[in-house]
Short mmCIF file of C-alpha atoms in Angstrom, two decimals:
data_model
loop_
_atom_site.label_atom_id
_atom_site.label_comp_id
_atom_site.label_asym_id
_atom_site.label_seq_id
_atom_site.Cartn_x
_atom_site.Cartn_y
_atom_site.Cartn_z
CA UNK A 255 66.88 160.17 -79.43
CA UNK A 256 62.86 159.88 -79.76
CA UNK A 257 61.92 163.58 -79.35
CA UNK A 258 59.04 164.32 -81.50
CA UNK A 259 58.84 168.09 -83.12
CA UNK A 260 56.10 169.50 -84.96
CA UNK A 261 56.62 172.07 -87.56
CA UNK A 262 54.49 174.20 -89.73
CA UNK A 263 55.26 176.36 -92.21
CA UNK A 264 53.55 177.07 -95.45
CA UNK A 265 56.71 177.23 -97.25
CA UNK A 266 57.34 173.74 -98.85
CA UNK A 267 60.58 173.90 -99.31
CA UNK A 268 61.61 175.61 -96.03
CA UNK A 269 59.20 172.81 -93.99
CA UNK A 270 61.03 169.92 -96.37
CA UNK A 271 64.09 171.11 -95.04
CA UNK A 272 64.19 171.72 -91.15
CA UNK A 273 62.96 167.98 -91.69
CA UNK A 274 65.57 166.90 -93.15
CA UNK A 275 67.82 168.45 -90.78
CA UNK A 276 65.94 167.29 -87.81
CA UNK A 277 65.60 163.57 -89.22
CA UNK A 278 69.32 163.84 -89.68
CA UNK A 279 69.43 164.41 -85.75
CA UNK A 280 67.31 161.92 -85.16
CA UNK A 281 63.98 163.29 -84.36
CA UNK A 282 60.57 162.00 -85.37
CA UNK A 283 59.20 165.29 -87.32
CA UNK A 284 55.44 165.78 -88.12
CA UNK A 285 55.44 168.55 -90.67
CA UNK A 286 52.36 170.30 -91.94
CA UNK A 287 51.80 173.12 -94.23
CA UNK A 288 48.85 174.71 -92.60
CA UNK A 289 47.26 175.19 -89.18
CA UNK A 290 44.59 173.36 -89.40
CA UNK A 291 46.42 169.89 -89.74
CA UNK A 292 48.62 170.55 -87.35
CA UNK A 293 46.16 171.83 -84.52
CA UNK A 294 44.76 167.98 -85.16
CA UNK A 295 48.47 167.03 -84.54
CA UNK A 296 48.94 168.42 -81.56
CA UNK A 297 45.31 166.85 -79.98
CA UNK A 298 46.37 163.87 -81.09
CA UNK A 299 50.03 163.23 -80.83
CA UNK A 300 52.42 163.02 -77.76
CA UNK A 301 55.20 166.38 -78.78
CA UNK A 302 58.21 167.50 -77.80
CA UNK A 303 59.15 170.64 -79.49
CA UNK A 304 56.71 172.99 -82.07
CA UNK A 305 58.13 175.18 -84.89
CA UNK A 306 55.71 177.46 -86.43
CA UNK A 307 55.90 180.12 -88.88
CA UNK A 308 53.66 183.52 -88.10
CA UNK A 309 52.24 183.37 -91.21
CA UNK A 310 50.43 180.78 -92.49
CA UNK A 311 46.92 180.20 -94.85
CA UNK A 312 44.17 179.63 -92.67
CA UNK A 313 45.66 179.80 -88.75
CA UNK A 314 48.60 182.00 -87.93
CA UNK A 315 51.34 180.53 -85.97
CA UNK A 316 50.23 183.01 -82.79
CA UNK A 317 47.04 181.63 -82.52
CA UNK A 318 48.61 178.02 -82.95
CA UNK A 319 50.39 178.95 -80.24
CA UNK A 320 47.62 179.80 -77.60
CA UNK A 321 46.24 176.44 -78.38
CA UNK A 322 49.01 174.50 -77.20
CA UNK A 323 49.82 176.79 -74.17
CA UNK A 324 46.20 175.87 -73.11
CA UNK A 325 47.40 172.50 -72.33
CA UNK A 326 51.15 172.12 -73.03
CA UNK A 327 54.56 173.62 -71.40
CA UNK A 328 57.10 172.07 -74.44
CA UNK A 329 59.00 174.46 -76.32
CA UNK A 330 58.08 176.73 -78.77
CA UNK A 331 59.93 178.27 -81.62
CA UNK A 332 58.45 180.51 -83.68
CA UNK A 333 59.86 181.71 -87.00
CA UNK A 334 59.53 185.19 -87.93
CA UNK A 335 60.21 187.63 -91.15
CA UNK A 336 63.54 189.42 -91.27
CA UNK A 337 63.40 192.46 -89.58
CA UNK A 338 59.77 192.25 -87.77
CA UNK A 339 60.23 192.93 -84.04
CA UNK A 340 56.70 193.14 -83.43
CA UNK A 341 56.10 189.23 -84.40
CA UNK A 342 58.82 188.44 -82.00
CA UNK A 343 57.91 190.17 -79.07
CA UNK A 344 54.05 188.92 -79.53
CA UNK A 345 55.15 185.71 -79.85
CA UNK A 346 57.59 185.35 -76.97
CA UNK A 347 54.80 187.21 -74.71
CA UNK A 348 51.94 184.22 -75.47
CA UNK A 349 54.49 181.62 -74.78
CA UNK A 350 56.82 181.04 -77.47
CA UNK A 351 60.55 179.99 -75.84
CA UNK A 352 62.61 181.29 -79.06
CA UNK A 353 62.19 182.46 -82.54
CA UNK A 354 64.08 182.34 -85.61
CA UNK A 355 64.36 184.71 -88.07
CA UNK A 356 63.88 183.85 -92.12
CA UNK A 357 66.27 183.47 -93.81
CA UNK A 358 68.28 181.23 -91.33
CA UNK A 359 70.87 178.59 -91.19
CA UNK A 360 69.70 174.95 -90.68
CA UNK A 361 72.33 174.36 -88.67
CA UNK A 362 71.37 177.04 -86.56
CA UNK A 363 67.96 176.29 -86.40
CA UNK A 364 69.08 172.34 -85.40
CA UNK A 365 71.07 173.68 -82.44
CA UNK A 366 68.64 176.19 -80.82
CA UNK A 367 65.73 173.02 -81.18
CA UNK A 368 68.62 170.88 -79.47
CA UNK A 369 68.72 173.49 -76.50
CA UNK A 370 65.50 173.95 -76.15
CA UNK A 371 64.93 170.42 -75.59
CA UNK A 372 67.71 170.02 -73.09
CA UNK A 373 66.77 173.06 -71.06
CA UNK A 374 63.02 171.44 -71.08
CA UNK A 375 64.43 167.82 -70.23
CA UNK A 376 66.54 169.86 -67.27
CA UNK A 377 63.36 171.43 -66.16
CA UNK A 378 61.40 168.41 -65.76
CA UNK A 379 64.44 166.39 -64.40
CA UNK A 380 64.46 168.77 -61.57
CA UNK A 381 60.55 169.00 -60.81
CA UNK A 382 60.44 164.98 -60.13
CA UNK A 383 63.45 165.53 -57.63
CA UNK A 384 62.43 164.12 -54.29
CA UNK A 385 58.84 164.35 -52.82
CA UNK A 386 60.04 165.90 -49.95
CA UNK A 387 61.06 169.01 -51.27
CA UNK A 388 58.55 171.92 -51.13
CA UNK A 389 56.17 172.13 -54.22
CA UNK A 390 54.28 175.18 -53.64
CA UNK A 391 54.77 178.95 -52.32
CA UNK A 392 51.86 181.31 -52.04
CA UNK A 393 53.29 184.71 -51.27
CA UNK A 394 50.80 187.83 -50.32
CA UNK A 395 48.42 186.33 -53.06
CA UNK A 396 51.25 184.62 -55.51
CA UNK A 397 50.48 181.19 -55.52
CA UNK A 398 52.86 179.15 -57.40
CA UNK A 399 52.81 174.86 -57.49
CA UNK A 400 55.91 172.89 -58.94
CA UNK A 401 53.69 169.59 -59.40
CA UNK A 402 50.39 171.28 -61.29
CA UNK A 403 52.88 174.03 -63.40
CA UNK A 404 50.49 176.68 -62.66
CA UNK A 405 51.03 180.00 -60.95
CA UNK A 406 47.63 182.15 -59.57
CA UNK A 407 47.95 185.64 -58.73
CA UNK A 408 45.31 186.66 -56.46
CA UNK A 409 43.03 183.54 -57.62
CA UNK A 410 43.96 184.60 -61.58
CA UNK A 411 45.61 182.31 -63.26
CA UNK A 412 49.02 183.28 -64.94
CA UNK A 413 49.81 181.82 -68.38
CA UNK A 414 53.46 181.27 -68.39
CA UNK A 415 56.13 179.72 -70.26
CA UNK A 416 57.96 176.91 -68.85
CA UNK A 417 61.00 179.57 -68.38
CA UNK A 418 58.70 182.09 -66.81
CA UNK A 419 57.68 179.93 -64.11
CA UNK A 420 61.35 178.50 -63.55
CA UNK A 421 62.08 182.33 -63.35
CA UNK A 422 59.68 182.94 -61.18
CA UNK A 423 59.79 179.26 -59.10
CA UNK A 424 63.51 180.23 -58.18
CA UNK A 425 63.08 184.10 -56.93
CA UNK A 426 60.28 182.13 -54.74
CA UNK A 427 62.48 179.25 -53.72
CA UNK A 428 65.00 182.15 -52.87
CA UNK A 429 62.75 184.67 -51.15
CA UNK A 430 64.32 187.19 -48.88
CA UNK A 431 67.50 186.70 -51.42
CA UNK A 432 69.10 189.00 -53.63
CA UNK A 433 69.66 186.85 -56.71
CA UNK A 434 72.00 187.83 -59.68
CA UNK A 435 71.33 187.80 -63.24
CA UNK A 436 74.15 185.52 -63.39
CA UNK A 437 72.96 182.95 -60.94
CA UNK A 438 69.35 183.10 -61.83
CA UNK A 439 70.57 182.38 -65.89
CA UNK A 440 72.92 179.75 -65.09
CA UNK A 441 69.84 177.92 -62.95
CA UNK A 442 67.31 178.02 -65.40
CA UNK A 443 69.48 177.95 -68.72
CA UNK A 444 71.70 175.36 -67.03
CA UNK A 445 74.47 177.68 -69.26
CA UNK A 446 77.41 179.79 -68.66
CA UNK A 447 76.35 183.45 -68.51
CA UNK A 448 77.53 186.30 -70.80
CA UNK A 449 77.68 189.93 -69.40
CA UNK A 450 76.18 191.04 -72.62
CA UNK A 451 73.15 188.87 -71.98
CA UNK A 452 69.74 190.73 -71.59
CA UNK A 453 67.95 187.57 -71.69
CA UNK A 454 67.08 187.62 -67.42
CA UNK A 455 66.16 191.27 -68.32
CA UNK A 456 63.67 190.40 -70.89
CA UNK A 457 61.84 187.70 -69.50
CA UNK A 458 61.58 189.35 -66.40
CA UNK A 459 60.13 192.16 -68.03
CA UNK A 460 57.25 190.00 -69.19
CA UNK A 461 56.91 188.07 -66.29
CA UNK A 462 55.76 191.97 -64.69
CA UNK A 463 53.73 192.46 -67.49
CA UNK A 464 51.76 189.31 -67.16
CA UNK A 465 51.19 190.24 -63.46
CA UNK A 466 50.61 193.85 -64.28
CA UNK A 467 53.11 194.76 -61.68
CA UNK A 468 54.97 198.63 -62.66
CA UNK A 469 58.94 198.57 -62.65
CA UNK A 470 59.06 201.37 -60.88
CA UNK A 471 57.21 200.04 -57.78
CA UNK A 472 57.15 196.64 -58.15
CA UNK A 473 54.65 194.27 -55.40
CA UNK A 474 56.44 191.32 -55.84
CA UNK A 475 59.98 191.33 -58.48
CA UNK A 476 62.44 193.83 -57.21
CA UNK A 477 65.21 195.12 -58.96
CA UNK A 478 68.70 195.75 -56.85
CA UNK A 479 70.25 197.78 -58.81
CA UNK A 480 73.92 196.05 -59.81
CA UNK A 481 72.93 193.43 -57.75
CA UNK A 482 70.45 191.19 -59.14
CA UNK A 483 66.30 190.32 -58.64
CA UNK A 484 64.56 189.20 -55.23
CA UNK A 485 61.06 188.64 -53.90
CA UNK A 486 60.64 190.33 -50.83
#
């Protein structure tokens, strides 16, 4: 295992010890206790995985965040107070892939970085399959391209997360389809679905709100009810 993983918190001894856990699992951890060091990290070193804390000294975590989604599509977990909904929600809607909320387990924290990085090695085990296989779809002004990771709605670009745009990739892939929450988790997540799980839900909700569609009368992401998701 040579996965790198950058994390950032301003907390010594929380940083200390997710890497400890993580060198324990084998990863190569750059840890930093404030933004600025670790924005010069992640210019100048080949990453895997990012866990940052909202709060920091000088650069929050969001902000952090932005930066690497300008160029990057690895995870991102961001760790959050007890309690604050509003931190996760902001973070999850610039880009962040999970979050963890303080206090947590290290074991915990150790398994969510190891899915992460197995549903981002699925992802880009999957893009490089066979270069005959189509790479883009550009539907009524939805332009979305497998090889550059970037999606354009009517010339804009979107900024999604490497989920969104598997989300997104496979409703285009399956266009004309009714796909079920069920299928379209266990193709992206590469895991067995729950019937409690709102995750589909959720990150479809953003994906509408990043191209402003209304879920009443959706343009593009249509909701059968008790069926599943489609673009028509």
């Amino acid at each position: 295992m040579n996965e790198t993983v950058l994390v950032v918190d301003d907390e010594k001894e929380i940083a200390d010890l997710i890497e400890v856990y993580l060198n324990n699992d084998g990863y190569t951890v750059y840890k930093f206790y404030n933004g600025k060091d670790a924005l010069d990290c992640i210019e100048k070193k080949d990453l895997d995985l990012a866990i940052l804390d909202v709060m920091l000294p000088d650069i929050d975590g969001f902000s952090i965040c932005r930066k690497i989604r300008e160029k990057h599509f690895y995870p991102v977990i961001m760790l959050t107070a007890k309690g604050d909904d509003a931190n996760k929600i902001m973070g999850l809607t610039i880009g962040a892939d999970d979050y963890i909320t303080k206090p947590f387990s290290p074991l915990e924290m150790a398994a969510r970085v190891k899915t992460q990085l197995r549903r981002y090695k699925r992802y880009n085990e999957l893009a490089g399959k066979k270069t005959d296989e189509v790479n883009e779809y550009d539907i009524r002004g939805l332009l979305i391209n497998r090889k550059t990771h970037k999606c354009f709605l009517y010339g804009k670009e979107l900024q999604l997360t490497p989920l969104e745009f598997s989300i997104l990739w496979y409703l285009c892939e399956h266009q004309g389809i009714v796909v079920s929450a069920e299928e379209l988790f266990e193709a992206v997540w590469g895991e067995k679905y729950l019937n409690n799980n709102n995750t589909i839900m959720a990150h479809i909700g953003r994906l509408r709100e990043k191209m402003n569609e209304s879920a009443r009368k959706p343009k593009f992401i249509v909701n059968v009810w008790g069926v599943g998701y489609t673009i028509e």
